[in-house]
Short mmCIF file of C-alpha atoms and ligand atoms in Angstrom, two decimals:
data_model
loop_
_atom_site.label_atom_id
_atom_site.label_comp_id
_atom_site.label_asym_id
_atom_site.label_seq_id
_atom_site.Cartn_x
_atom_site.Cartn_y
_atom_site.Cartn_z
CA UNK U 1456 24.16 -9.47 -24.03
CA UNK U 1457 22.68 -9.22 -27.16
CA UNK U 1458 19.30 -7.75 -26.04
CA UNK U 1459 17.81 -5.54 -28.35
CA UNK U 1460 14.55 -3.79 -27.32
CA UNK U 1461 12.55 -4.41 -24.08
CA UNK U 1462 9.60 -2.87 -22.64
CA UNK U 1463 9.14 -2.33 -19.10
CA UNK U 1464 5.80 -1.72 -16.99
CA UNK U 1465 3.81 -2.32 -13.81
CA UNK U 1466 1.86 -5.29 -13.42
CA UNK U 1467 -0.29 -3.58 -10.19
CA UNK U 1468 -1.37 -0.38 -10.08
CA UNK U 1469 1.48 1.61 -10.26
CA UNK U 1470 4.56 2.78 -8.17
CA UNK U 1471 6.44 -0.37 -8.40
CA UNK U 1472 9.63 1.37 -8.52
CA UNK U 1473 10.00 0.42 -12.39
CA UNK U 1474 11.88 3.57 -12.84
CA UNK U 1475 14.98 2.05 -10.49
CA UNK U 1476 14.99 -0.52 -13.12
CA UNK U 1477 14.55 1.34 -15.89
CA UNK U 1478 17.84 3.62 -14.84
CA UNK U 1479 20.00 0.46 -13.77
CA UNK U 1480 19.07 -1.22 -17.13
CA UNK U 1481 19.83 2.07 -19.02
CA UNK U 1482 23.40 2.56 -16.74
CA UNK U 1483 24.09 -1.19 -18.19
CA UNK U 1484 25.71 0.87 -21.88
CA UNK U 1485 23.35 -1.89 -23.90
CA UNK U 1486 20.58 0.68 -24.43
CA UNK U 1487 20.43 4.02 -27.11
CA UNK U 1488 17.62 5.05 -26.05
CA UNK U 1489 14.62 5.30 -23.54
CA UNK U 1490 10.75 5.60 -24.86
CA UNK U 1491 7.87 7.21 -22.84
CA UNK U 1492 5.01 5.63 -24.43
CA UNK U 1493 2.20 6.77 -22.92
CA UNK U 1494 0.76 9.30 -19.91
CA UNK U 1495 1.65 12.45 -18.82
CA UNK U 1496 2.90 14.43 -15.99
CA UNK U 1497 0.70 11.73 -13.87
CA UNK U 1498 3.52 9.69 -13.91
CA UNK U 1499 6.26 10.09 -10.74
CA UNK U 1500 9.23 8.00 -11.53
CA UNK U 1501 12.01 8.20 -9.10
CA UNK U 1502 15.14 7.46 -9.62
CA UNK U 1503 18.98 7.97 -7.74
CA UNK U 1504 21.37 9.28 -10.01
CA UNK U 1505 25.35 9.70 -8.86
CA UNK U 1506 23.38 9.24 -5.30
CA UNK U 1507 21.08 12.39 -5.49
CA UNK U 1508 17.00 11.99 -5.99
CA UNK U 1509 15.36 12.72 -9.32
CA UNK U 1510 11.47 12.41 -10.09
CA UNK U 1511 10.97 12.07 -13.66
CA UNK U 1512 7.94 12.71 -15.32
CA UNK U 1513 7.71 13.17 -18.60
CA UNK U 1514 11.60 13.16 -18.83
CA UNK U 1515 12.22 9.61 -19.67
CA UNK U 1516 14.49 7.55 -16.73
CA UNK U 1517 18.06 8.46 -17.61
CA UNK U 1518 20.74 8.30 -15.27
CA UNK U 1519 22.14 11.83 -17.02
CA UNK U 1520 25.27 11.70 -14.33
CA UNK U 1521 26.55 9.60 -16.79
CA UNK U 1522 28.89 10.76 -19.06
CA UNK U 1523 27.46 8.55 -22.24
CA UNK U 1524 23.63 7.50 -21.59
CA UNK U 1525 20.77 6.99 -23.91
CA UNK U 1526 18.70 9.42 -25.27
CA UNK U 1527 14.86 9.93 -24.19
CA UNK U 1528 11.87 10.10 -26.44
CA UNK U 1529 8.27 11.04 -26.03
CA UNK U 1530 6.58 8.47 -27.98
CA UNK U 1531 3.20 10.04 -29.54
CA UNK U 1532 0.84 8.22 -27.30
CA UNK U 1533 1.45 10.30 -25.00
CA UNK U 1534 -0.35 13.68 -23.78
CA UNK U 1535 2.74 16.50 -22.76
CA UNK U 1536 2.04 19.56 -20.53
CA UNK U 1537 4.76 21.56 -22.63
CA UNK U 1538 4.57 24.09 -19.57
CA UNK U 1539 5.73 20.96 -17.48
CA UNK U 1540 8.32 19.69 -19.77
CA UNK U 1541 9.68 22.67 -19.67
CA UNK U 1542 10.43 23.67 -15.71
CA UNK U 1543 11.51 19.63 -15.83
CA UNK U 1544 14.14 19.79 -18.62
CA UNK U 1545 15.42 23.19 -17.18
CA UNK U 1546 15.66 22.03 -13.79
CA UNK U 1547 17.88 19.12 -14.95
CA UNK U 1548 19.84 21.34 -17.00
CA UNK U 1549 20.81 22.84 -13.66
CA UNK U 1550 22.71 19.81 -12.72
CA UNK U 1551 23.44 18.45 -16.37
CA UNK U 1552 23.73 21.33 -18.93
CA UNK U 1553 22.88 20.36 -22.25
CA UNK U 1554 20.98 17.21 -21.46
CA UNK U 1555 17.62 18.72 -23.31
CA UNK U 1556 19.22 17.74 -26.84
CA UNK U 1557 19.03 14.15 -25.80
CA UNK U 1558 15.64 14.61 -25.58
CA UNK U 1559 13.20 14.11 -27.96
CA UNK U 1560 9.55 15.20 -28.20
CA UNK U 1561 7.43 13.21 -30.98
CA UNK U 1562 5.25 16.46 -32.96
CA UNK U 1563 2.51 13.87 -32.83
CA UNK U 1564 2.08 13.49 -29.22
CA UNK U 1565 -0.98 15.49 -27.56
CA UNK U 1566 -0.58 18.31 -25.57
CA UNK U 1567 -2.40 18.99 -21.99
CA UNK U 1568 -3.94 22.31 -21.40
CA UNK U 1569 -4.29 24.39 -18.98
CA UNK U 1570 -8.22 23.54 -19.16
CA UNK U 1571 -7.75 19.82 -18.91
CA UNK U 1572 -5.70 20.63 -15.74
CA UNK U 1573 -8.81 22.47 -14.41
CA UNK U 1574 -11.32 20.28 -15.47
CA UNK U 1575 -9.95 17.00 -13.91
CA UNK U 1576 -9.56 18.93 -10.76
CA UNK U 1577 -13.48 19.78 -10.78
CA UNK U 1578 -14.64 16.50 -12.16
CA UNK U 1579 -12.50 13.42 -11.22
CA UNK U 1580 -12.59 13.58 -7.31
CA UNK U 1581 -14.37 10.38 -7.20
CA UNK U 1582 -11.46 8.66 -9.12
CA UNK U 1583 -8.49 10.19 -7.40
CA UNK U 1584 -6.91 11.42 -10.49
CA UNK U 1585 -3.50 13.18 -10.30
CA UNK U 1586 -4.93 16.34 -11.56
CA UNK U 1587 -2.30 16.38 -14.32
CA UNK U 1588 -5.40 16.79 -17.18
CA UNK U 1589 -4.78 13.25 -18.29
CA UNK U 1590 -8.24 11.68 -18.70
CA UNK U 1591 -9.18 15.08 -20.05
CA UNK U 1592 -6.49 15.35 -22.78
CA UNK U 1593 -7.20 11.75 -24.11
CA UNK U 1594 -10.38 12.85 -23.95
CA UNK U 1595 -10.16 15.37 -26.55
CA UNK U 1596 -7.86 12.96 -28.54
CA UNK U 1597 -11.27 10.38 -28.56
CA UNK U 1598 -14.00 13.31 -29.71
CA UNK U 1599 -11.19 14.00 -32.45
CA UNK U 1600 -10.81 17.73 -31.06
CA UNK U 1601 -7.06 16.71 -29.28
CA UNK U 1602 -4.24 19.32 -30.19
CA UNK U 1603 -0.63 17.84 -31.25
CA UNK U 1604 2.44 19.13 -30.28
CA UNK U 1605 2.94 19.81 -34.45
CA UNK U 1606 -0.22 22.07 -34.30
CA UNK U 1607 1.83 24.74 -31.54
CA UNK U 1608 3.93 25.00 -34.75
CA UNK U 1609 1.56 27.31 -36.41
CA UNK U 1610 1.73 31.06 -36.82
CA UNK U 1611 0.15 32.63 -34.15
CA UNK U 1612 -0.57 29.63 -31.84
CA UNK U 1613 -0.62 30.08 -28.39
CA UNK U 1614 1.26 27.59 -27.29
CA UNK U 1615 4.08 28.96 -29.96
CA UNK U 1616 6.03 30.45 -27.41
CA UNK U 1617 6.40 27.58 -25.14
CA UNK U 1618 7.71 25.36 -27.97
CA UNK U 1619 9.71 27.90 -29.10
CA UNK U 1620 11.26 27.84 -25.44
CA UNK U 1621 11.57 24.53 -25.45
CA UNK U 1622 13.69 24.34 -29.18
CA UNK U 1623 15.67 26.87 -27.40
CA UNK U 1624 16.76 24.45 -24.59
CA UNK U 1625 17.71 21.76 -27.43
CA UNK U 1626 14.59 20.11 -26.97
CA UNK U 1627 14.11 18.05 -30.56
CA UNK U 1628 11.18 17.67 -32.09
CA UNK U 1629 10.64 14.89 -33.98
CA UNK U 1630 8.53 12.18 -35.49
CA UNK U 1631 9.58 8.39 -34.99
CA UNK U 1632 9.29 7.13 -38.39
CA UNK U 1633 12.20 10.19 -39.80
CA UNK U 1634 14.29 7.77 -36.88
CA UNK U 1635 13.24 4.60 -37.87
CA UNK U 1636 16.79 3.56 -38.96
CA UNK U 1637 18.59 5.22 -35.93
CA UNK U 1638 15.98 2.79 -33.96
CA UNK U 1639 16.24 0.11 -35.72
CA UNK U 1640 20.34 -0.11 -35.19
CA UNK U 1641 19.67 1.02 -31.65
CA UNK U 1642 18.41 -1.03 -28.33
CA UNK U 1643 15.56 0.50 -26.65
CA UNK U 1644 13.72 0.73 -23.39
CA UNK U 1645 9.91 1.10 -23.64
CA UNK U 1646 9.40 2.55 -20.35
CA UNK U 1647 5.79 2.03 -18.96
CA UNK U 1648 3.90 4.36 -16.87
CA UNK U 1649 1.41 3.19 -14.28
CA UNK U 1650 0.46 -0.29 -14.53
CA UNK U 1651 -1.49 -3.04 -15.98
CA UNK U 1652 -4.34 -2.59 -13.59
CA UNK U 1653 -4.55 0.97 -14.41
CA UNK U 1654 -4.71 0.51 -18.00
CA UNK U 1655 -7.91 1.79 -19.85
CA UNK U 1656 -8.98 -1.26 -20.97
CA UNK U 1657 -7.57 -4.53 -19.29
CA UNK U 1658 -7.39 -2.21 -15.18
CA UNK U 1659 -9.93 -1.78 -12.82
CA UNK U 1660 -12.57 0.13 -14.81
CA UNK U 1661 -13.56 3.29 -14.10
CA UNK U 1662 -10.51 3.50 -11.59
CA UNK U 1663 -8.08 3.09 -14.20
CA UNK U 1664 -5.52 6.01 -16.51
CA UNK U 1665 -6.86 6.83 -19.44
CA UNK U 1666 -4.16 5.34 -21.56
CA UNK U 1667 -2.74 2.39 -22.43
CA UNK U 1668 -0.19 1.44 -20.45
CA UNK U 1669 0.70 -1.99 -21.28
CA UNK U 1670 2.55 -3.20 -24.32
CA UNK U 1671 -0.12 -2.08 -26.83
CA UNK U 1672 0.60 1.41 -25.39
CA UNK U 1673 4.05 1.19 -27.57
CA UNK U 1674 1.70 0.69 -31.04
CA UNK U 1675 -0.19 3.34 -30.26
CA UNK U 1676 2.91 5.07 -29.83
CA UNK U 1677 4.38 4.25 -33.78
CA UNK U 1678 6.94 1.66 -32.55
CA UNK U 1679 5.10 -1.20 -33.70
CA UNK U 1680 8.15 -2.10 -36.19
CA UNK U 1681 10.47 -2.97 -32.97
CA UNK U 1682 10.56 -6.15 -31.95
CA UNK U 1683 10.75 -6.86 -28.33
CA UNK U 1684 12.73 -9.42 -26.18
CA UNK U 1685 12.05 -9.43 -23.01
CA UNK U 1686 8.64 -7.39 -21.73
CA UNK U 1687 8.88 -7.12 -17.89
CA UNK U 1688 6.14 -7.04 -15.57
CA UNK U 1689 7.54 -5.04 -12.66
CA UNK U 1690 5.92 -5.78 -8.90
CA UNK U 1691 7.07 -5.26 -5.02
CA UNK U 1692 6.93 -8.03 -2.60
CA UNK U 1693 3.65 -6.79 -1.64
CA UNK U 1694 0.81 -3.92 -3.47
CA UNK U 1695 0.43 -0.17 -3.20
CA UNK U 1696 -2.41 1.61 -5.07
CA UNK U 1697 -2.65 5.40 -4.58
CA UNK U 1698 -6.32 6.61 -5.46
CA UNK U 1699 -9.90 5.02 -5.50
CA UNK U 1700 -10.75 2.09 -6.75
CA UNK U 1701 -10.26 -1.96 -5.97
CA UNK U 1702 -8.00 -3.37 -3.84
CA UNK U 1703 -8.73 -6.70 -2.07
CA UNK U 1704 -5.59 -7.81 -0.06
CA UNK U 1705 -5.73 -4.22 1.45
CA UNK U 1706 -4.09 -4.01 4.36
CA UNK U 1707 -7.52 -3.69 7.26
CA UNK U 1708 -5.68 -2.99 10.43
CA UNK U 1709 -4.83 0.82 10.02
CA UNK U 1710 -2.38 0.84 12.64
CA UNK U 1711 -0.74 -2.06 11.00
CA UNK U 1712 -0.80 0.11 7.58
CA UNK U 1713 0.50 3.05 8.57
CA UNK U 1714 3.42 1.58 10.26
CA UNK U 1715 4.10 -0.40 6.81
CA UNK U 1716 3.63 2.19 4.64
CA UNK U 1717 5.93 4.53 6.56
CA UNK U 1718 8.92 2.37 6.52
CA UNK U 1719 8.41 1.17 3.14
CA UNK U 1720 7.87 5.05 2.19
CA UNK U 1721 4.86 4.48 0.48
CA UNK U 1722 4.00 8.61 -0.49
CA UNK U 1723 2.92 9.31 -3.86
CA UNK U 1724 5.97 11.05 -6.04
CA UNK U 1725 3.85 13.21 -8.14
CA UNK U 1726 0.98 14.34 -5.15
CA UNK U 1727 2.89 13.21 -2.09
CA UNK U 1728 -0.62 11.27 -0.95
CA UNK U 1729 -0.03 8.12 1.35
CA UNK U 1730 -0.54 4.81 -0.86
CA UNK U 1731 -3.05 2.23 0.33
CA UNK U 1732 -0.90 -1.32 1.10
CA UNK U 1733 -1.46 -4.72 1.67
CA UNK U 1734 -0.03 -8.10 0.65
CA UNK U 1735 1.00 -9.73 -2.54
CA UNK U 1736 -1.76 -10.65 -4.83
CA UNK U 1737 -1.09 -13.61 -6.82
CA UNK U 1738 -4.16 -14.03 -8.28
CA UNK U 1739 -4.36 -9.87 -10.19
CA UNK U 1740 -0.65 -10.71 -10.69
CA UNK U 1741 -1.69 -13.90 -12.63
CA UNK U 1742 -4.46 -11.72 -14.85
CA UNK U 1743 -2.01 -8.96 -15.21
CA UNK U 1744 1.08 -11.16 -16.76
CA UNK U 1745 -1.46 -13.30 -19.14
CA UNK U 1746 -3.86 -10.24 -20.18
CA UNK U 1747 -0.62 -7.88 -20.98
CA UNK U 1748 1.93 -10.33 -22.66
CA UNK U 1749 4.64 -9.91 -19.49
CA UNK U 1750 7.35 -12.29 -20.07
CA UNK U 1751 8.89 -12.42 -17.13
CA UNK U 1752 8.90 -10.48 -13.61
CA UNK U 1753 11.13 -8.27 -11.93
CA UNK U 1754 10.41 -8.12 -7.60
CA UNK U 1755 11.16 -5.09 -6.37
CA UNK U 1756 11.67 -3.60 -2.71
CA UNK U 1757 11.96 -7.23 -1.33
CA UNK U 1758 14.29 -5.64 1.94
CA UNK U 1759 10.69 -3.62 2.66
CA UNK U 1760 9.67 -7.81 3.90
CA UNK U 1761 12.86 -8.48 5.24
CA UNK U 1762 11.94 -8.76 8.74
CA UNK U 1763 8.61 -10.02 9.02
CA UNK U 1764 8.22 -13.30 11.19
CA UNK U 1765 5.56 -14.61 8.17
CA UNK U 1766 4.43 -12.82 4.86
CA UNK U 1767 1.19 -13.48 3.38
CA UNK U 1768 0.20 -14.14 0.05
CA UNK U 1769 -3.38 -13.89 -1.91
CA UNK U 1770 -3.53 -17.37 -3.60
CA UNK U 1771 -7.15 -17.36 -3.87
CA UNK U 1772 -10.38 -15.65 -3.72
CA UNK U 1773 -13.19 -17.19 -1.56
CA UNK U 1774 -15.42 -16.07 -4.74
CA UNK U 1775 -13.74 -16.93 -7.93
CA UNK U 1776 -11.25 -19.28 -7.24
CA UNK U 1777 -7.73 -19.50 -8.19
CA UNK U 1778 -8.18 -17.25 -11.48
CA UNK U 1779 -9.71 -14.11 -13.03
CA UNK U 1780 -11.01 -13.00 -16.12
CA UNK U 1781 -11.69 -9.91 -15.90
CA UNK U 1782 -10.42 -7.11 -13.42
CA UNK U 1783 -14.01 -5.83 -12.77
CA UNK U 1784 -13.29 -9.04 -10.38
CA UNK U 1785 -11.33 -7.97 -8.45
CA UNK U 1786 -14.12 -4.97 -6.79
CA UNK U 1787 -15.81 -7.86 -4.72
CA UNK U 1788 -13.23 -10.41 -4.72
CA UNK U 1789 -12.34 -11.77 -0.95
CA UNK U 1790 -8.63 -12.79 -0.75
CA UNK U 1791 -7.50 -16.21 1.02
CA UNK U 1792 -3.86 -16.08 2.00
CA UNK U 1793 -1.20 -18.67 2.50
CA UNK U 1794 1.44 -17.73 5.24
CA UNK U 1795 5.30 -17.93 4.30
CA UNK U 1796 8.09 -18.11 6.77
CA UNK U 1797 10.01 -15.12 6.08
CA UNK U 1798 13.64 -14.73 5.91
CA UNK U 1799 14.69 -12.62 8.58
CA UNK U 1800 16.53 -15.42 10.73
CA UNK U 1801 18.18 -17.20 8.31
CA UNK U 1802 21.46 -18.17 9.99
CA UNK U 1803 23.58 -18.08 6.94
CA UNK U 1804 22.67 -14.45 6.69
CA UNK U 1805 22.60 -14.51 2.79
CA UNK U 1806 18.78 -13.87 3.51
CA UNK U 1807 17.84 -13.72 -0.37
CA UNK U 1808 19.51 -16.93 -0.76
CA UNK U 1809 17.79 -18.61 2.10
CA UNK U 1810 15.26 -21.22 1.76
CA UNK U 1811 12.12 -19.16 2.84
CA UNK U 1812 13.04 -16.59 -0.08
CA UNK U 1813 13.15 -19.04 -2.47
CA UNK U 1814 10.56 -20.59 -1.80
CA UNK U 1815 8.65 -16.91 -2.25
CA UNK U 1816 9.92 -16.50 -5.57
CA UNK U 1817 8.84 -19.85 -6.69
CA UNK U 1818 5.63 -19.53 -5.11
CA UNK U 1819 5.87 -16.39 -7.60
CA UNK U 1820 6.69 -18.34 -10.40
CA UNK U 1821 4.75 -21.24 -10.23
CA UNK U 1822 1.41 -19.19 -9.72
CA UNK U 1823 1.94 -17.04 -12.83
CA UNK U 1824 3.85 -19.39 -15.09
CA UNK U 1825 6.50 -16.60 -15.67
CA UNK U 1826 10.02 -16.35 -14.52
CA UNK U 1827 11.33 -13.80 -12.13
CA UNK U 1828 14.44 -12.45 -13.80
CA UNK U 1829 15.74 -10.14 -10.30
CA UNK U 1830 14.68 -8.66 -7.46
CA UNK U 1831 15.93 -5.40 -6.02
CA UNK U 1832 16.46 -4.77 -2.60
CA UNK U 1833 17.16 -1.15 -2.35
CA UNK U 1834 17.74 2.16 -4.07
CA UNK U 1835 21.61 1.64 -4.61
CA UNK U 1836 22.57 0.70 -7.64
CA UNK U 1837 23.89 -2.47 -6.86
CA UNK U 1838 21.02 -3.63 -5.17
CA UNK U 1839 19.45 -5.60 -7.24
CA UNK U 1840 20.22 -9.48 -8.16
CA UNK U 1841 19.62 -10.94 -11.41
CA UNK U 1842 18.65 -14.76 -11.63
CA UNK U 1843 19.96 -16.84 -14.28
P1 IMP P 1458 -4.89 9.96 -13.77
O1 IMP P 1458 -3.89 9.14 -14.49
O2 IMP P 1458 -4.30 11.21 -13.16
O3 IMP P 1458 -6.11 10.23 -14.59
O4 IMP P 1458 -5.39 9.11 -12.51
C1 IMP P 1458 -6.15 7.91 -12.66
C2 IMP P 1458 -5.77 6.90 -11.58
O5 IMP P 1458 -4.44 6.43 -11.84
C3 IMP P 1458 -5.74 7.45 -10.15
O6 IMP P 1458 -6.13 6.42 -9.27
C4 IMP P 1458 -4.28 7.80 -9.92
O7 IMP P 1458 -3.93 7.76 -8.56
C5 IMP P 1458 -3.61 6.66 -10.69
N1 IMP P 1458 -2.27 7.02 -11.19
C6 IMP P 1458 -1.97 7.84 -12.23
N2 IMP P 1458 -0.64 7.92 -12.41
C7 IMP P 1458 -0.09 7.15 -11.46
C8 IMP P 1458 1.27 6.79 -11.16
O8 IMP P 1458 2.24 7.21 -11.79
N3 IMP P 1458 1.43 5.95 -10.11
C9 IMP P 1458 0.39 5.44 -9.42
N4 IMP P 1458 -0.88 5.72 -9.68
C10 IMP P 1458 -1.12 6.57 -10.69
MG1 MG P 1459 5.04 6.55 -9.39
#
């Protein structure tokens, strides 16, 4: 297809099921290799490999069933709980031996300590931080006192022995300049974590990572010399956040909620917590594609709509109109709605090529001036329809 590199991420607040993209894109043969670019062990990506459930975290999305797939690597942007990494890669290695030499860990990345685990614990309830150390570990990067995965190197570190573990899995250790060429003649996936309206800087400040997710997330990484073509902005029919923070198409009626979020399966991968949900959000979607430099949008988990009599969309809010320009919007924002058929009677039962599904996608497209490239429509890896 001729695609070299593209970057994928969430243009909510996470959970968008990017990682079911990420492993059908990387099961396509066109890719070498799969970046983690930023986070931690915050991020929960799950994915179905030869039919069986995986939740990657700092593991990059590979579908390792595979008898050739890409390789991973942990870009330095992001902060690694070698402790983590380690019961991860060993409990793949239970089901694919060997797979840890596919991996690759940059030396510059961060590590998280066991401190940084403790103190976001004690200090982030407010927030409703994973408790993976993340905010604490860039932190420490920020005040210049962060420690890199090169520094566990040293003679009588104490985070020698873990490293040493994880060389002896087949873990590599690496920085992504000695691979510039082997990147440069490969295709990659930049594999987001989170979302654009949990980034640092362009999300819902304070309730926000403390990374950068988006695109500028892969500079901070060291892969500024790759050239992307496509970057994809990955959202569901509807929103889920898990944690504090803004939300304003929120589902109200908690019966209603609760029913949604249970068959849509709306749990949190990494703490299991039950995500807030409520209805697309054009308007965030539209100031998540322009601030972050998405090119195009993949839907995800359209079946979760499927039989709904009408599905509402935010269009507007009653305070700022049609448009945003900052997120810090979005904390007092009041959402108007437009009301779509949906597409659960269509009596050619090819309900994604019905008229009321179109018509949702376009809605889609014509609010955020972006095309959507697919939609997927469950976990199998056929379910998911590209659009030319
Ligand atoms: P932290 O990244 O653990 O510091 O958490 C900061 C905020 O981001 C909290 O609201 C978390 O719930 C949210 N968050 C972090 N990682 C993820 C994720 O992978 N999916 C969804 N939300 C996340
Ligand atoms: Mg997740």
């Amino acid at each position: 297809m001729g695609i070299k590199n593209v970057a994928i991420f969430g243009a909510a607040f996470g959970d968008e099921a990017k990682a079911a993209i990420c492993a059908r894109l990387s099961n396509s043969g066109g890719f070498n290799f799969v970046v983690k670019y930023t986070s931690g062990a915050n991020s929960g990506h799950t994915a179905y490999h030869a039919g069986k459930k995986y939740v990657h975290s700092l593991v990059p999305t590979i579908d390792f069933s595979r008898s050739t797939h890409p390789s991973g690597y942990i870009g330095s942007g992001c902060v690694v709980d070698l402790e983590q990494l380690y019961t991860e890669l060993t409990s793949f290695e239970n089901d694919f031996h060997g797979v840890s030499r596919s991996i690759y860990l940059d030396k510059d990345a961060f590590i998280v300590t066991p401190e940084h685990k403790r103190l976001d614990k004690e200090k982030n309830a407010h927030i409703g931080t994973t408790g993976k150390g993340i905010g604490e570990a860039y932190s420490d990067i920020v005040n210049r006192r962060g420690m890199r995965v090169a520094d566990c190197f040293e003679p009588g570190s104490e985070y020698y022995p873990i490293v040493n573990k994880l060389e002896s899995l087949g873990l590599n250790f690496a920085y992504s300049l000695q691979m510039r060429e082997k990147f440069e003649k490969s295709s990659i996936i930049f594999e987001g974590s989170q979302a654009a309206l949990l980034d640092l800087n362009i999300g819902t400040y304070p309730f926000v990572t403390s990374s950068n997710t988006v695109m500028a997330g892969i500079h901070v990484s060291g892969f500024g010399f790759a050239k992307l073509d496509h970057v994809y902005g990955i959202t569901k029919g509807y929103v889920t956040r898990v944690g504090n923070g803004p939300f304003p198409t929120e589902f109200t009626d908690e019966a209603f909620a609760s029913e949604f979020r249970n068959k849509a399966g709306e749990f949190g991968a990494v703490t299991g917590r039950p995500r807030r949900c409520g209805w697309l959000d054009l308007v965030s979607l539209k100031y998540a594609v322009q601030k972050s430099g998405i090119t195009s949008l993949i839907l995800t988990k359209v079946d979760v709509l499927d039989n709904f009599d009408t599905i509402k969309a935010c269009y507007s809010y009653e305070n700022y109109g049609q448009e945003i320009y900052s997120a810090s919007a979005l904390k007092d924002a009041v959402p108007k709605y437009i009301e779509l058929n949906g597409w659960k009677n269509d009596p050619s039962f090819d309900k994604y090529n019905s008229v009321e599904f179109r018509t949702f996608i376009k809605r889609i497209e014509n609010f955020t001036d972006v095309k959507v490239s697919a939609f997927t429509y469950g976990v199998g890896p056929n379910d998911i329809k590209w659009i030319d």
